[in-house]
PDB file of C-alpha atoms in Angstrom:
ATOM      1  CA  SER A 263       0.001  -0.001  -0.004  1.00 44.00           C
ATOM      2  CA  VAL A 264       1.065   3.586  -0.567  1.00 49.00           C
ATOM      3  CA  PRO A 265       1.659   5.667   2.580  1.00 53.00           C
ATOM      4  CA  THR A 266      -1.164   8.197   2.949  1.00 55.00           C
ATOM      5  CA  ARG A 267       1.188  10.817   4.357  1.00 55.00           C
ATOM      6  CA  SER A 268       3.472  10.543   1.319  1.00 54.00           C
ATOM      7  CA  LEU A 269       0.550  10.911  -1.063  1.00 55.00           C
ATOM      8  CA  ARG A 270      -0.729  13.906   0.871  1.00 57.00           C
ATOM      9  CA  SER A 271       2.668  15.597   0.763  1.00 58.00           C
ATOM     10  CA  ALA A 272       3.082  14.877  -2.922  1.00 59.00           C
ATOM     11  CA  GLY A 273      -0.335  16.259  -3.763  1.00 62.00           C
ATOM     12  CA  LEU A 274       0.253  19.414  -1.773  1.00 61.00           C
ATOM     13  CA  PHE A 275       3.647  20.162  -3.265  1.00 61.00           C
ATOM     14  CA  ALA A 276       2.320  19.520  -6.748  1.00 62.00           C
ATOM     15  CA  SER A 277      -0.680  21.731  -6.067  1.00 64.00           C
ATOM     16  CA  LEU A 278       1.557  24.583  -4.944  1.00 62.00           C
ATOM     17  CA  PHE A 279       3.605  24.282  -8.110  1.00 61.00           C
ATOM     18  CA  LEU A 280       0.569  24.238 -10.402  1.00 63.00           C
ATOM     19  CA  GLN A 281      -0.800  27.344  -8.678  1.00 63.00           C
ATOM     20  CA  GLY A 282       2.487  29.168  -9.182  1.00 64.00           C
ATOM     21  CA  LEU A 283       3.119  29.263  -5.434  1.00 57.00           C
ATOM     22  CA  ALA A 284       6.213  27.084  -5.481  1.00 56.00           C
ATOM     23  CA  ASP A 285       9.447  27.224  -7.432  1.00 58.00           C
ATOM     24  CA  GLN A 286      11.001  24.404  -9.417  1.00 57.00           C
ATOM     25  CA  SER A 287      13.036  23.044  -6.505  1.00 59.00           C
ATOM     26  CA  VAL A 288       9.853  22.546  -4.489  1.00 57.00           C
ATOM     27  CA  CYS A 289       8.218  20.829  -7.397  1.00 58.00           C
ATOM     28  CA  PHE A 290      11.145  18.438  -7.807  1.00 58.00           C
ATOM     29  CA  ARG A 291      10.748  17.644  -4.127  1.00 59.00           C
ATOM     30  CA  ALA A 292       7.130  16.761  -4.846  1.00 59.00           C
ATOM     31  CA  ALA A 293       8.267  14.542  -7.682  1.00 56.00           C
ATOM     32  CA  ALA A 294      10.688  12.783  -5.371  1.00 58.00           C
ATOM     33  CA  ILE A 295       7.960  12.169  -2.808  1.00 58.00           C
ATOM     34  CA  ILE A 296       5.592  10.756  -5.409  1.00 55.00           C
ATOM     35  CA  PHE A 297       8.373   8.685  -6.964  1.00 53.00           C
ATOM     36  CA  SER A 298       9.336   7.195  -3.595  1.00 54.00           C
ATOM     37  CA  THR A 299       5.845   5.888  -2.856  1.00 52.00           C
ATOM     38  CA  GLY A 300       6.096   2.999  -5.276  1.00 46.00           C
ATOM     39  CA  PRO A 301       6.491   1.834  -8.867  1.00 42.00           C
ATOM     40  CA  ARG A 302       2.861   2.439  -9.763  1.00 41.00           C
ATOM     41  CA  LEU A 303       3.449   6.167  -9.277  1.00 41.00           C
ATOM     42  CA  MET A 304       6.673   6.478 -11.246  1.00 39.00           C
ATOM     43  CA  PHE A 305       6.902   9.172 -13.867  1.00 42.00           C
ATOM     44  CA  ASP A 306       9.439  11.340 -15.659  1.00 43.00           C
ATOM     45  CA  PHE A 307      10.783  14.005 -13.278  1.00 42.00           C
ATOM     46  CA  SER A 308      11.267  16.342 -16.246  1.00 45.00           C
ATOM     47  CA  GLN A 309       7.499  16.702 -16.473  1.00 48.00           C
ATOM     48  CA  PHE A 310       7.751  18.868 -13.377  1.00 47.00           C
ATOM     49  CA  SER A 311       9.321  21.940 -14.901  1.00 47.00           C
ATOM     50  CA  ALA A 312       8.140  25.501 -15.220  1.00 45.00           C
ATOM     51  CA  GLY A 313       7.914  25.049 -18.982  1.00 48.00           C
ATOM     52  CA  ASN A 314       5.658  22.012 -18.817  1.00 50.00           C
ATOM     53  CA  LEU A 315       2.671  22.805 -16.620  1.00 49.00           C
ATOM     54  CA  SER A 316       0.354  20.779 -18.827  1.00 53.00           C
ATOM     55  CA  GLY A 317       2.583  17.732 -18.411  1.00 52.00           C
ATOM     56  CA  ALA A 318       2.592  18.074 -14.639  1.00 52.00           C
ATOM     57  CA  ARG A 319      -1.157  18.603 -14.586  1.00 54.00           C
ATOM     58  CA  GLU A 320      -1.674  15.539 -16.759  1.00 56.00           C
ATOM     59  CA  ILE A 321       0.394  13.441 -14.361  1.00 53.00           C
ATOM     60  CA  LEU A 322      -1.608  14.637 -11.372  1.00 51.00           C
ATOM     61  CA  GLU A 323      -4.886  13.921 -13.100  1.00 52.00           C
ATOM     62  CA  SER A 324      -3.707  10.359 -13.719  1.00 52.00           C
ATOM     63  CA  LEU A 325      -3.330   9.876  -9.946  1.00 46.00           C
ATOM     64  CA  PRO A 326      -6.909  10.317  -8.724  1.00 41.00           C
ATOM     65  CA  TYR A 327      -6.193   9.132  -5.197  1.00 41.00           C
ATOM     66  CA  ILE A 328      -4.040  12.175  -4.471  1.00 44.00           C
ATOM     67  CA  GLY A 329      -6.543  14.505  -6.110  1.00 41.00           C
ATOM     68  CA  GLU A 330      -8.302  15.300  -2.844  1.00 44.00           C
ATOM     69  CA  TYR A 331      -5.078  16.857  -1.566  1.00 44.00           C
ATOM     70  CA  THR A 332      -4.643  19.297  -4.453  1.00 44.00           C
ATOM     71  CA  ARG A 333      -7.377  21.740  -3.431  1.00 43.00           C
ATOM     72  CA  PRO A 334      -6.059  25.323  -3.146  1.00 39.00           C
ATOM     73  CA  SER A 335      -7.272  25.768   0.444  1.00 43.00           C
ATOM     74  CA  THR A 336      -5.435  22.642   1.548  1.00 44.00           C
ATOM     75  CA  ALA A 337      -2.277  23.737  -0.252  1.00 40.00           C
ATOM     76  CA  LEU A 338      -2.392  27.175   1.332  1.00 44.00           C
ATOM     77  CA  GLU A 339      -2.794  25.655   4.779  1.00 49.00           C
ATOM     78  CA  PHE A 340       0.215  23.506   3.998  1.00 44.00           C
ATOM     79  CA  VAL A 341       2.271  26.571   3.099  1.00 43.00           C
ATOM     80  CA  GLN A 342       1.393  28.245   6.371  1.00 48.00           C
ATOM     81  CA  HIS A 343       2.155  25.257   8.567  1.00 50.00           C
ATOM     82  CA  ASN A 344       5.023  23.504   6.787  1.00 50.00           C
ATOM     83  CA  LEU A 345       6.844  25.493   4.121  1.00 47.00           C
ATOM     84  CA  LEU A 346       7.176  28.671   6.180  1.00 51.00           C
ATOM     85  CA  ALA A 347       8.371  26.695   9.186  1.00 51.00           C
ATOM     86  CA  SER A 348      11.020  24.926   7.116  1.00 51.00           C
ATOM     87  CA  ARG A 349      12.241  28.224   5.659  1.00 53.00           C
ATOM     88  CA  ASN A 350      12.524  29.751   9.127  1.00 59.00           C
ATOM     89  CA  SER A 351      14.436  26.768  10.476  1.00 61.00           C
ATOM     90  CA  SER A 352      16.920  26.803   7.578  1.00 58.00           C
ATOM     91  CA  ALA A 353      17.559  30.548   7.695  1.00 53.00           C
TER      92      ALA A 353
END
């Protein structure tokens, strides 16, 4: 089975990227999380680039079981609670 927490993280990072709220490094992190959850979720990391939003969107739409975690409100909550905290701790 695929860890729910990994899927949630992957969906949130990908959502941030697709909304233009995350840079490419964050989106590659999302790709790594998705990739690490198992072979059934493997895809080409290059799809997650600023020049290929449609490719990234297509990948997300092919993974319906993370779709519930790509709502904007959820992603924004994630920014507030996780991304900002990680930036502060690394500063």
